Short mmCIF file of C-alpha atoms and ligand atoms in Angstrom, two decimals:
data_model
loop_
_atom_site.label_atom_id
_atom_site.label_comp_id
_atom_site.label_asym_id
_atom_site.label_seq_id
_atom_site.Cartn_x
_atom_site.Cartn_y
_atom_site.Cartn_z
CA MET A 21 3.87 18.88 24.65
CA SER A 22 6.09 20.06 21.81
CA THR A 23 5.67 18.42 18.42
CA PRO A 24 8.29 15.70 17.89
CA ALA A 25 10.38 15.95 14.75
CA GLY A 26 9.07 12.65 13.36
CA TYR A 27 10.80 10.74 10.60
CA GLN A 28 13.53 12.76 8.90
CA SER A 29 13.87 11.96 5.20
CA PRO A 30 17.40 11.46 3.86
CA ALA A 31 19.03 14.13 1.68
CA VAL A 32 18.63 13.44 -2.04
CA THR A 33 21.04 14.48 -4.80
CA VAL A 34 21.27 13.53 -8.47
CA ALA A 35 24.58 12.78 -10.21
CA SER A 36 25.44 11.75 -13.76
CA ALA A 37 28.54 9.74 -12.84
CA LEU A 38 29.88 7.60 -10.02
CA PRO A 39 32.18 9.43 -7.59
CA LYS A 40 35.95 9.25 -8.19
CA ARG A 41 36.90 8.50 -4.59
CA LYS A 42 35.97 5.22 -2.91
CA VAL A 43 33.72 5.48 0.15
CA GLU A 44 33.77 2.17 2.01
CA SER A 45 30.67 2.93 4.07
CA SER A 46 28.44 3.54 1.02
CA VAL A 47 26.39 0.98 -0.90
CA LEU A 48 25.41 1.01 -4.58
CA ILE A 49 21.90 -0.32 -5.26
CA VAL A 50 21.72 -1.88 -8.72
CA PRO A 51 18.64 -3.35 -10.46
CA VAL A 52 18.91 -6.86 -11.90
CA VAL A 53 16.43 -8.89 -13.91
CA SER A 54 15.84 -12.57 -14.29
CA VAL A 55 16.85 -13.96 -17.69
CA GLY A 56 17.02 -17.37 -19.31
CA ASP A 57 15.32 -20.75 -18.80
CA GLU A 58 17.61 -21.49 -15.90
CA PRO A 59 17.19 -17.97 -14.58
CA ARG A 60 20.21 -15.89 -13.68
CA ALA A 61 20.47 -12.29 -12.53
CA SER A 62 21.47 -9.80 -15.19
CA VAL A 63 22.27 -6.14 -14.47
CA VAL A 64 20.05 -3.54 -16.19
CA ALA A 65 20.30 0.26 -16.47
CA ALA A 66 24.08 -0.14 -16.35
CA ASP A 67 24.96 3.15 -18.12
CA HIS A 68 27.12 4.28 -15.19
CA LEU A 69 29.01 1.01 -14.81
CA ASP A 70 31.89 -0.28 -16.93
CA ALA A 71 31.69 -3.74 -18.49
CA GLY A 72 34.23 -5.17 -16.06
CA SER A 73 32.21 -4.14 -12.99
CA VAL A 74 28.99 -5.52 -14.50
CA ALA A 75 30.75 -8.86 -15.15
CA GLU A 76 32.08 -8.87 -11.58
CA ILE A 77 28.58 -8.21 -10.13
CA GLU A 78 26.95 -10.89 -12.30
CA ALA A 79 29.61 -13.49 -11.50
CA ALA A 80 29.20 -12.86 -7.75
CA LEU A 81 25.41 -13.11 -8.04
CA ALA A 82 25.67 -16.34 -10.04
CA ALA A 83 27.99 -17.82 -7.40
CA LEU A 84 25.40 -17.02 -4.73
CA GLY A 85 22.53 -18.43 -6.82
CA ALA A 86 20.71 -15.07 -7.03
CA LYS A 87 18.11 -15.16 -9.79
CA GLY A 88 16.85 -11.57 -10.00
CA GLY A 89 13.33 -12.36 -8.77
CA ALA A 90 11.17 -9.34 -7.89
CA GLU A 91 12.34 -7.66 -4.66
CA GLN A 92 15.04 -10.29 -4.08
CA VAL A 93 18.08 -8.57 -2.56
CA THR A 94 21.69 -9.79 -2.60
CA ARG A 95 24.72 -7.93 -1.28
CA VAL A 96 28.09 -8.54 -3.00
CA PRO A 97 31.54 -6.93 -2.75
CA VAL A 98 32.81 -5.41 -6.03
CA ALA A 99 36.43 -4.26 -5.81
CA SER A 100 36.36 -2.17 -8.99
CA LEU A 101 33.60 0.23 -7.85
CA PRO A 102 34.00 3.25 -5.55
CA VAL A 103 31.61 1.86 -2.89
CA GLY A 104 31.86 -0.62 -0.03
CA SER A 105 29.50 -3.11 -1.69
CA VAL A 106 26.77 -3.55 -4.28
CA LEU A 107 23.20 -4.39 -3.31
CA ALA A 108 21.53 -6.09 -6.26
CA VAL A 109 17.74 -5.92 -6.22
CA GLY A 110 15.51 -7.95 -8.51
CA LEU A 111 12.85 -6.52 -10.85
CA GLY A 112 11.60 -9.97 -11.85
CA LYS A 113 11.48 -11.30 -15.40
CA SER A 114 13.28 -9.41 -18.13
CA ARG A 115 10.99 -7.10 -20.11
CA ASP A 116 11.27 -3.95 -22.20
CA GLU A 117 9.78 -1.69 -19.56
CA TYR A 118 9.30 -1.71 -15.81
CA SER A 119 6.37 0.01 -14.18
CA ALA A 120 6.99 2.76 -11.66
CA GLU A 121 5.52 0.45 -9.01
CA THR A 122 8.04 -2.30 -9.80
CA ILE A 123 10.88 0.21 -9.38
CA ARG A 124 9.33 1.65 -6.21
CA ARG A 125 8.90 -1.77 -4.62
CA ALA A 126 12.41 -2.89 -5.56
CA ALA A 127 13.84 0.33 -4.11
CA GLY A 128 11.79 -0.19 -0.96
CA ALA A 129 12.93 -3.78 -0.53
CA ALA A 130 16.55 -2.67 -1.03
CA ALA A 131 16.16 0.11 1.55
CA ARG A 132 14.69 -2.30 4.09
CA SER A 133 17.73 -4.56 3.80
CA LEU A 134 20.34 -1.84 4.40
CA ASN A 135 20.97 -2.72 8.04
CA GLY A 136 22.42 0.55 9.24
CA VAL A 137 23.98 1.85 6.01
CA GLU A 138 23.62 5.65 6.01
CA SER A 139 24.64 6.52 2.44
CA VAL A 140 23.48 4.85 -0.77
CA LEU A 141 23.92 5.43 -4.47
CA THR A 142 21.56 3.85 -6.96
CA THR A 143 21.15 3.22 -10.66
CA LEU A 144 17.46 2.34 -10.21
CA SER A 145 16.96 6.06 -10.90
CA VAL A 146 18.08 5.52 -14.51
CA LEU A 147 14.80 3.65 -15.02
CA ASP A 148 12.55 6.04 -13.05
CA THR A 149 14.10 8.73 -10.89
CA GLU A 150 10.98 9.70 -8.99
CA ALA A 151 9.90 6.12 -8.24
CA ALA A 152 13.42 5.11 -7.16
CA VAL A 153 13.74 8.00 -4.70
CA GLU A 154 10.20 7.51 -3.44
CA GLY A 155 10.73 3.78 -2.88
CA LEU A 156 14.05 4.26 -1.10
CA ILE A 157 12.63 6.80 1.34
CA LEU A 158 9.39 4.89 1.94
CA GLY A 159 11.31 1.64 2.50
CA SER A 160 13.79 3.21 4.90
CA TYR A 161 11.02 4.75 7.02
CA ARG A 162 11.08 3.86 10.69
CA PHE A 163 9.31 5.07 13.81
CA THR A 164 11.59 5.24 16.83
CA GLU A 165 10.08 7.98 18.99
CA PHE A 166 9.08 5.65 21.78
CA ARG A 167 12.25 3.55 21.94
CA SER A 168 14.54 4.19 24.87
CA GLY A 169 18.27 3.49 24.74
CA LYS A 170 17.42 -0.14 25.46
CA THR A 171 15.92 -0.85 22.01
CA ALA A 172 16.61 2.28 19.94
CA PRO A 173 18.58 1.55 16.75
CA LYS A 174 22.29 2.34 17.05
CA ASP A 175 22.53 3.78 13.52
CA ALA A 176 20.89 6.94 12.16
CA GLY A 177 19.07 5.12 9.34
CA LEU A 178 19.36 6.12 5.69
CA ARG A 179 20.68 9.72 5.56
CA LYS A 180 21.89 10.24 1.99
CA ILE A 181 20.66 9.10 -1.42
CA THR A 182 22.62 9.76 -4.60
CA ALA A 183 20.42 9.02 -7.60
CA LEU A 184 22.46 8.28 -10.71
CA THR A 185 20.78 9.66 -13.79
CA ALA A 186 21.51 10.36 -17.47
CA ASP A 187 21.89 14.08 -16.80
CA THR A 188 21.49 16.60 -13.99
CA LYS A 189 19.16 18.97 -15.85
CA ALA A 190 16.36 20.82 -14.04
CA ALA A 191 13.71 18.24 -15.02
CA THR A 192 15.80 15.40 -13.57
CA LYS A 193 16.38 17.27 -10.33
CA GLU A 194 12.68 18.05 -10.18
CA ALA A 195 11.75 14.36 -10.52
CA ALA A 196 14.03 13.52 -7.59
CA ALA A 197 12.63 16.41 -5.54
CA ARG A 198 9.06 15.28 -6.26
CA GLY A 199 9.86 11.76 -5.12
CA GLU A 200 11.37 13.19 -1.96
CA ALA A 201 8.41 15.49 -1.26
CA ILE A 202 5.78 12.81 -1.87
CA ALA A 203 7.59 10.21 0.26
CA THR A 204 8.04 12.77 3.03
CA ALA A 205 4.29 13.44 3.01
CA VAL A 206 3.60 9.71 3.29
CA ALA A 207 6.05 9.57 6.22
CA THR A 208 4.11 12.38 7.92
CA ALA A 209 0.89 10.36 7.60
CA ARG A 210 2.67 7.23 8.91
CA ASP A 211 4.06 9.15 11.90
CA PHE A 212 0.55 10.25 12.85
CA VAL A 213 -0.85 6.72 12.56
CA ASN A 214 2.07 5.21 14.50
CA THR A 215 1.82 7.71 17.35
CA PRO A 216 -0.13 5.87 20.06
CA PRO A 217 -3.47 7.12 21.38
CA SER A 218 -1.84 7.88 24.74
CA HIS A 219 0.04 10.68 22.94
CA LEU A 220 -2.26 11.52 20.03
CA PHE A 221 -5.72 12.57 21.16
CA PRO A 222 -8.00 15.14 19.51
CA ASP A 223 -6.51 18.33 21.02
CA GLU A 224 -2.93 17.17 20.45
CA PHE A 225 -3.73 15.96 16.92
CA ALA A 226 -5.29 19.35 16.14
CA LYS A 227 -2.24 21.18 17.50
CA ARG A 228 0.13 19.12 15.40
CA ALA A 229 -2.02 19.56 12.28
CA LYS A 230 -2.10 23.32 12.93
CA ALA A 231 1.67 23.50 13.33
CA LEU A 232 2.24 21.57 10.10
CA GLY A 233 -0.32 23.68 8.27
CA GLU A 234 1.10 27.01 9.43
CA ASP A 235 4.57 25.84 8.50
CA ALA A 236 3.35 25.10 4.97
CA GLY A 237 1.60 28.48 4.68
CA LEU A 238 -1.96 27.11 4.90
CA GLU A 239 -4.96 28.92 6.35
CA VAL A 240 -5.77 27.13 9.60
CA GLU A 241 -8.93 27.04 11.68
CA VAL A 242 -9.51 24.81 14.73
CA LEU A 243 -12.95 24.44 16.30
CA ASP A 244 -12.86 23.18 19.89
CA ASP A 245 -15.67 21.33 21.67
CA LYS A 246 -17.43 24.54 22.69
CA ALA A 247 -17.39 25.87 19.12
CA LEU A 248 -18.58 22.48 17.84
CA THR A 249 -21.53 22.43 20.27
CA LYS A 250 -22.43 26.00 19.40
CA GLY A 251 -22.10 25.31 15.69
CA GLY A 252 -24.42 22.30 15.76
CA TYR A 253 -21.91 19.57 14.97
CA GLY A 254 -24.04 16.87 16.61
CA GLY A 255 -22.15 13.93 15.09
CA ILE A 256 -18.70 15.00 16.24
CA ILE A 257 -19.98 15.96 19.69
CA GLY A 258 -22.04 12.77 20.06
CA VAL A 259 -19.08 10.52 19.27
CA GLY A 260 -16.55 12.56 21.23
CA LYS A 261 -18.46 13.17 24.44
CA GLY A 262 -17.67 9.79 26.01
CA SER A 263 -14.02 10.78 26.31
CA SER A 264 -12.39 13.16 28.78
CA ARG A 265 -10.36 14.33 25.77
CA LEU A 266 -12.91 16.32 23.80
CA PRO A 267 -13.28 16.54 20.01
CA ARG A 268 -11.94 19.06 17.50
CA LEU A 269 -12.55 20.04 13.88
CA VAL A 270 -9.50 21.19 11.94
CA ARG A 271 -9.69 23.08 8.65
CA LEU A 272 -6.61 23.61 6.50
CA ALA A 273 -6.78 25.56 3.25
CA HIS A 274 -4.27 25.79 0.42
CA ARG A 275 -5.26 28.63 -1.91
CA GLY A 276 -3.23 27.82 -4.96
CA GLY A 277 -5.87 28.84 -7.48
CA LYS A 278 -5.74 32.58 -6.74
CA GLY A 279 -6.81 34.78 -9.62
CA ARG A 280 -7.28 31.80 -11.93
CA LYS A 281 -10.41 29.93 -12.87
CA ALA A 282 -9.13 27.01 -10.84
CA LYS A 283 -10.99 24.09 -9.34
CA THR A 284 -11.65 23.70 -5.62
CA VAL A 285 -11.20 20.29 -4.03
CA ALA A 286 -12.48 19.42 -0.57
CA LEU A 287 -10.66 16.71 1.40
CA VAL A 288 -12.26 15.05 4.43
CA GLY A 289 -10.56 12.44 6.64
CA LYS A 290 -11.74 10.36 9.60
CA GLY A 291 -9.80 11.29 12.72
CA ILE A 292 -10.87 8.86 15.44
CA THR A 293 -7.72 8.88 17.59
CA PHE A 294 -8.92 5.67 19.23
CA ASP A 295 -12.01 3.57 18.60
CA THR A 296 -13.09 1.36 21.49
CA GLY A 297 -16.52 1.08 19.88
CA GLY A 298 -18.00 3.18 22.68
CA ILE A 299 -20.89 1.61 24.61
CA SER A 300 -21.21 -0.90 21.72
CA ILE A 301 -17.73 -1.91 22.81
CA LYS A 302 -15.38 -3.94 20.61
CA PRO A 303 -13.90 -7.31 21.64
CA ALA A 304 -10.43 -7.11 23.24
CA ALA A 305 -8.59 -9.07 20.55
CA ASN A 306 -6.79 -6.64 18.24
CA MET A 307 -8.54 -3.59 19.68
CA HIS A 308 -5.12 -1.91 19.67
CA HIS A 309 -5.37 -1.74 15.85
CA MET A 310 -7.84 1.06 16.42
CA THR A 311 -4.86 3.34 17.01
CA SER A 312 -5.00 3.56 13.20
CA ASP A 313 -8.57 4.87 13.14
CA MET A 314 -7.29 8.33 12.29
CA GLY A 315 -5.48 7.08 9.16
CA GLY A 316 -7.82 9.01 6.86
CA ALA A 317 -7.25 12.25 8.75
CA ALA A 318 -3.49 11.66 8.71
CA ALA A 319 -3.45 11.17 4.93
CA VAL A 320 -5.67 14.20 4.31
CA ILE A 321 -3.47 16.47 6.43
CA ALA A 322 -0.31 15.17 4.73
CA THR A 323 -1.91 15.68 1.29
CA VAL A 324 -2.98 19.29 1.75
CA VAL A 325 0.46 20.13 3.17
CA LEU A 326 2.05 18.46 0.13
CA ALA A 327 -0.25 20.40 -2.23
CA ALA A 328 1.14 23.61 -0.71
CA ARG A 329 4.72 22.40 -0.72
CA LEU A 330 4.53 21.51 -4.44
CA LYS A 331 2.47 24.64 -5.17
CA LEU A 332 -0.50 23.01 -6.90
CA PRO A 333 -2.44 25.72 -8.81
CA ILE A 334 -5.83 24.78 -7.34
CA ASP A 335 -7.66 25.37 -4.05
CA VAL A 336 -7.56 22.44 -1.61
CA ILE A 337 -9.53 22.67 1.61
CA ALA A 338 -9.21 19.92 4.22
CA THR A 339 -11.93 19.38 6.84
CA VAL A 340 -10.78 16.97 9.53
CA PRO A 341 -13.02 15.85 12.42
CA MET A 342 -11.13 14.44 15.42
CA ALA A 343 -12.65 12.52 18.32
CA GLU A 344 -11.94 9.64 20.68
CA ASN A 345 -14.70 6.99 20.81
CA MET A 346 -14.87 5.88 24.47
CA PRO A 347 -17.49 4.24 26.70
CA SER A 348 -18.25 6.20 29.87
CA GLY A 349 -20.99 7.84 31.90
CA THR A 350 -20.99 10.72 29.45
CA ALA A 351 -20.90 8.59 26.30
CA GLN A 352 -23.74 8.43 23.79
CA ARG A 353 -25.99 5.38 24.04
CA PRO A 354 -27.32 2.97 21.44
CA GLY A 355 -30.78 4.39 20.76
CA ASP A 356 -29.77 8.03 21.18
CA VAL A 357 -30.80 10.46 18.46
CA LEU A 358 -28.44 13.20 17.35
CA THR A 359 -28.66 15.98 14.80
CA GLN A 360 -25.90 16.04 12.22
CA TYR A 361 -24.48 19.40 11.14
CA GLY A 362 -27.00 20.73 8.60
CA GLY A 363 -30.06 19.27 10.34
CA ILE A 364 -30.47 15.59 9.39
CA THR A 365 -31.39 13.53 12.48
CA VAL A 366 -29.86 10.12 13.16
CA GLU A 367 -30.74 7.26 15.45
CA VAL A 368 -27.45 5.87 16.77
CA LEU A 369 -28.22 2.15 16.85
CA ASN A 370 -24.56 1.18 17.20
CA THR A 371 -21.99 3.52 18.76
CA ASP A 372 -19.23 1.59 16.96
CA ALA A 373 -20.46 2.98 13.63
CA GLU A 374 -18.98 6.31 14.77
CA GLY A 375 -16.89 7.21 11.73
CA ARG A 376 -19.87 8.02 9.52
CA LEU A 377 -21.28 10.26 12.29
CA ILE A 378 -18.24 12.54 12.49
CA LEU A 379 -17.74 12.38 8.71
CA ALA A 380 -21.31 13.42 7.90
CA ASP A 381 -20.82 16.67 9.85
CA ALA A 382 -17.49 17.27 8.14
CA ILE A 383 -18.86 16.55 4.65
CA VAL A 384 -21.72 19.01 5.10
CA ARG A 385 -19.28 21.66 6.35
CA ALA A 386 -16.89 20.94 3.46
CA CYS A 387 -19.70 21.34 0.92
CA GLU A 388 -20.41 24.87 2.21
CA ASP A 389 -17.20 25.88 0.43
CA GLU A 390 -18.88 24.83 -2.85
CA PRO A 391 -16.09 22.53 -4.00
CA ASP A 392 -16.05 21.01 -7.49
CA TYR A 393 -14.79 17.73 -6.04
CA LEU A 394 -14.85 16.10 -2.62
CA ILE A 395 -12.57 13.23 -1.62
CA GLU A 396 -13.27 11.68 1.75
CA THR A 397 -11.20 8.84 3.19
CA SER A 398 -11.65 6.78 6.30
CA THR A 399 -10.88 3.57 8.14
CA LEU A 400 -14.60 3.04 8.01
CA THR A 401 -15.60 -0.63 7.99
CA GLY A 402 -14.26 -4.08 8.82
CA ALA A 403 -16.31 -5.08 5.78
CA GLN A 404 -13.67 -3.42 3.59
CA MET A 405 -11.30 -6.25 4.44
CA VAL A 406 -13.96 -8.90 3.92
CA ALA A 407 -14.67 -7.53 0.45
CA LEU A 408 -11.20 -6.55 -0.79
CA GLY A 409 -8.49 -7.80 1.57
CA ALA A 410 -5.73 -6.02 3.39
CA ARG A 411 -4.15 -4.02 0.56
CA THR A 412 -7.03 -2.85 -1.62
CA PRO A 413 -8.97 0.26 -0.61
CA GLY A 414 -12.62 0.41 -1.71
CA VAL A 415 -13.56 3.47 -3.74
CA MET A 416 -17.19 4.58 -3.84
CA GLY A 417 -18.92 7.80 -4.89
CA SER A 418 -20.33 9.50 -7.97
CA ASP A 419 -19.72 7.19 -10.92
CA GLU A 420 -17.31 9.18 -13.05
CA PHE A 421 -15.17 10.63 -10.29
CA ARG A 422 -15.09 7.32 -8.41
CA ASP A 423 -13.70 5.60 -11.51
CA ARG A 424 -11.16 8.37 -12.03
CA VAL A 425 -9.94 8.11 -8.43
CA ALA A 426 -9.74 4.30 -8.58
CA GLU A 427 -7.80 4.40 -11.84
CA ILE A 428 -5.32 6.95 -10.50
CA SER A 429 -4.98 4.94 -7.28
CA GLN A 430 -4.02 1.90 -9.39
CA SER A 431 -1.48 3.93 -11.29
CA VAL A 432 0.36 5.04 -8.12
CA GLY A 433 0.39 1.51 -6.69
CA GLU A 434 -2.12 2.11 -3.88
CA ASN A 435 -4.60 -0.02 -5.83
CA GLY A 436 -7.99 1.43 -4.87
CA TRP A 437 -10.85 -0.45 -6.53
CA ALA A 438 -14.22 0.96 -7.64
CA MET A 439 -17.26 -0.37 -5.78
CA PRO A 440 -20.98 0.39 -6.33
CA LEU A 441 -23.53 2.03 -4.05
CA PRO A 442 -26.67 0.03 -4.95
CA GLU A 443 -29.80 2.17 -4.60
CA GLU A 444 -31.71 -0.42 -2.55
CA LEU A 445 -29.25 -0.22 0.36
CA LYS A 446 -30.70 3.14 1.36
CA ASP A 447 -33.80 1.36 2.64
CA ASP A 448 -31.61 -0.50 5.14
CA LEU A 449 -30.86 2.81 6.86
CA LYS A 450 -34.48 3.66 7.71
CA SER A 451 -35.11 4.52 11.35
CA THR A 452 -38.33 4.25 13.31
CA VAL A 453 -37.71 7.58 15.09
CA ALA A 454 -35.26 9.71 13.06
CA ASP A 455 -34.39 10.59 9.44
CA LEU A 456 -31.76 7.85 9.29
CA ALA A 457 -30.28 5.02 11.35
CA ASN A 458 -26.49 4.83 11.51
CA VAL A 459 -26.39 1.08 10.76
CA SER A 460 -28.50 -1.41 8.86
CA ALA A 461 -30.04 -4.49 10.45
CA SER A 462 -28.40 -6.75 7.88
CA ARG A 463 -24.74 -7.77 7.68
CA ASN A 464 -24.78 -7.53 3.89
CA ALA A 465 -22.43 -5.17 2.07
CA GLY A 466 -21.24 -3.31 5.19
CA MET A 467 -18.74 -1.19 3.25
CA LEU A 468 -21.37 -0.09 0.75
CA VAL A 469 -23.95 0.65 3.47
CA ALA A 470 -21.44 3.02 5.08
CA GLY A 471 -20.86 4.70 1.72
CA THR A 472 -24.61 4.95 1.23
CA TYR A 473 -24.91 6.71 4.59
CA LEU A 474 -22.25 9.26 3.61
CA ARG A 475 -23.87 9.92 0.22
CA GLU A 476 -26.86 11.45 2.03
CA PHE A 477 -24.65 14.35 3.14
CA VAL A 478 -22.86 15.27 -0.08
CA ALA A 479 -24.31 18.40 -1.68
CA ASP A 480 -25.91 18.06 -5.12
CA GLY A 481 -23.54 18.73 -7.98
CA VAL A 482 -20.35 17.90 -6.07
CA ALA A 483 -18.37 15.05 -7.66
CA TRP A 484 -17.31 12.91 -4.73
CA ALA A 485 -15.29 9.85 -3.85
CA HIS A 486 -15.19 7.90 -0.59
CA ILE A 487 -12.10 5.73 -0.05
CA ASP A 488 -12.45 3.05 2.64
CA ILE A 489 -8.93 2.28 3.90
CA ALA A 490 -9.93 0.32 7.03
CA VAL A 491 -7.13 -2.22 6.74
CA PRO A 492 -4.87 -0.76 3.98
CA ALA A 493 -4.05 2.17 6.33
CA TYR A 494 -2.27 -0.13 8.77
CA ASN A 495 0.01 -3.05 7.97
CA SER A 496 -0.26 -5.56 10.80
CA GLY A 497 1.52 -8.28 8.80
CA GLY A 498 5.15 -8.36 7.75
CA PRO A 499 6.85 -5.60 5.75
CA TRP A 500 6.65 -5.85 1.93
CA GLY A 501 7.99 -3.68 -0.91
CA TYR A 502 8.22 -0.15 0.46
CA THR A 503 5.57 -0.78 3.15
CA PRO A 504 6.83 -1.34 6.70
CA LYS A 505 4.76 -2.68 9.58
CA GLY A 506 2.34 -0.17 11.10
CA GLY A 507 1.00 2.96 9.42
CA THR A 508 1.22 2.83 5.61
CA GLY A 509 0.26 6.42 4.71
CA VAL A 510 -2.35 5.13 2.24
CA PRO A 511 -4.09 6.92 0.43
CA THR A 512 -1.85 10.01 0.51
CA ARG A 513 -0.30 9.31 -2.89
CA THR A 514 -3.68 8.57 -4.47
CA MET A 515 -5.18 11.84 -3.26
CA PHE A 516 -2.17 13.87 -4.29
CA ALA A 517 -2.13 12.30 -7.76
CA VAL A 518 -5.85 13.08 -8.12
CA LEU A 519 -5.19 16.71 -7.13
CA GLU A 520 -2.42 16.93 -9.73
CA ASP A 521 -4.71 15.41 -12.34
CA ILE A 522 -7.41 17.98 -11.51
CA ALA A 523 -4.82 20.79 -11.68
CA VAL A 524 -3.93 19.71 -15.22
CA ASN A 525 -7.21 18.40 -16.65
CA GLY A 526 -9.80 20.21 -14.53
N1 BES B 12 -12.93 1.80 12.81
C1 BES B 12 -13.87 0.78 12.56
C2 BES B 12 -13.61 0.04 11.25
C3 BES B 12 -12.38 -0.84 11.21
C4 BES B 12 -12.48 -2.18 11.52
C5 BES B 12 -11.16 -0.34 10.80
C6 BES B 12 -11.36 -3.00 11.46
C7 BES B 12 -10.04 -1.14 10.75
C8 BES B 12 -10.14 -2.47 11.07
C9 BES B 12 -15.27 1.37 12.50
O1 BES B 12 -15.50 2.47 13.31
C10 BES B 12 -16.21 0.31 12.93
O2 BES B 12 -16.17 -0.06 14.07
N2 BES B 12 -17.07 -0.14 12.01
C11 BES B 12 -18.02 -1.14 12.30
C12 BES B 12 -19.31 -0.75 11.65
C13 BES B 12 -20.49 -1.61 12.06
C14 BES B 12 -20.83 -1.37 13.51
C15 BES B 12 -21.65 -1.29 11.16
C16 BES B 12 -17.51 -2.47 11.75
O3 BES B 12 -16.91 -2.47 10.67
O4 BES B 12 -17.68 -3.48 12.42
MN1 MN B 13 -16.11 1.91 15.25
ZN1 ZN B 14 -13.83 3.59 13.77
#
């Protein structure tokens, strides 16, 4: 099977003025805010528009009753501008400054309402070039690989973005290019999540990760099932052996810190290509959501590739375990004991708590590289949604680094939230026959129990963070902001922002 091209990001250019010639097929996306007691939409960041055009846009919006509410979109014809129409998008109430996330969401909402338009210009980029480009690309994302002529879209989607900016200096171009690169990485993660388990199983996932890694100039290593058995990866083998499609461990290294006293960051992501629960099988309702159980792996692969593409001056080493959790005559049983990589023994009381088993092996392996930091992310527990809802990842780990990761996650709009790992939970993981049990007998604090399990495998002295993205990785509700249905790519932008922060601040 050859690797499909996946989502192709539109071309991005910056320009300091509107074009001279009118192009009927293009649309100009313009931010508006809500002003007044009887709110009306008022154009902001209008440096590239003459007063007459602004008046024309505002009059048309007033006639339609548009109020400039956040993410509200309204399309109006404006004869005096060199485009087919103007798409006004709301930023909400008028204020002095708009956060990057407000711009990103408005851009995303605008992109989602384009209905087949292939070329856009925007003045959102006057407010924040990177966020505007990022939001437009993320909002225009779509996954069409499995649509035949019967339901495939007739248009090519968004192909060209012209970001209007104050100047076209190197720094401005770089901001646009960063937005493009980051959004493209998120799209890569989404493509992986959206690819169904019929087509994305451990060997295929490993091949695609390898191809992406080699393309980005990464060092690549793939361990197959034989190498995993020989190497003592009992967790990955135990989980993967119920499937006819055997497990893999992929390692991707970006060596950006060469010759410098640079930090090393380990990334680990859960790559369960499908989670039936195994012998502790899940109920049928919504089991298909478990196509997203490799969301952590997808984000980690996209992040290390992005680190190489944007030449981060640090070492980033991704360790990605991949397995399919199936019930069968060769599957592990509840009550089995396995030996995790590194020697800790585990009583598998519930085969549906499989993520922590493959992750423990991967974390121990990742720590052999003696990283300064370790970020691990996984669709680990249904309890994540109980605790924090569908859009808020739970961040656990060593206190300082956990708080740093959560804060950065907030700043990029992925909204991770710091959670504790109370000491007493460790007692819940006692086993009568092995060093540890993989689940506790109690239903309390399921997300934190899983984090407590993982903590046992992190080497002393490594600052670590565990990001539970069980539900945030996959949007099963309606689209919102720049987030479509299906794979979200969370927490790619969080991890990349943390890597950048480490590159600058150590
Ligand atoms: N992949 C699931 C977690 C999950 C649940 C992700 C819902 C997305 C949506 C994980 O492998 C799992 O099954 N966890 C169990 C753990 C339990 C057996 C301790 C769970 O959350 O029920
Ligand atoms: Mn499970
Ligand atoms: Zn799972």
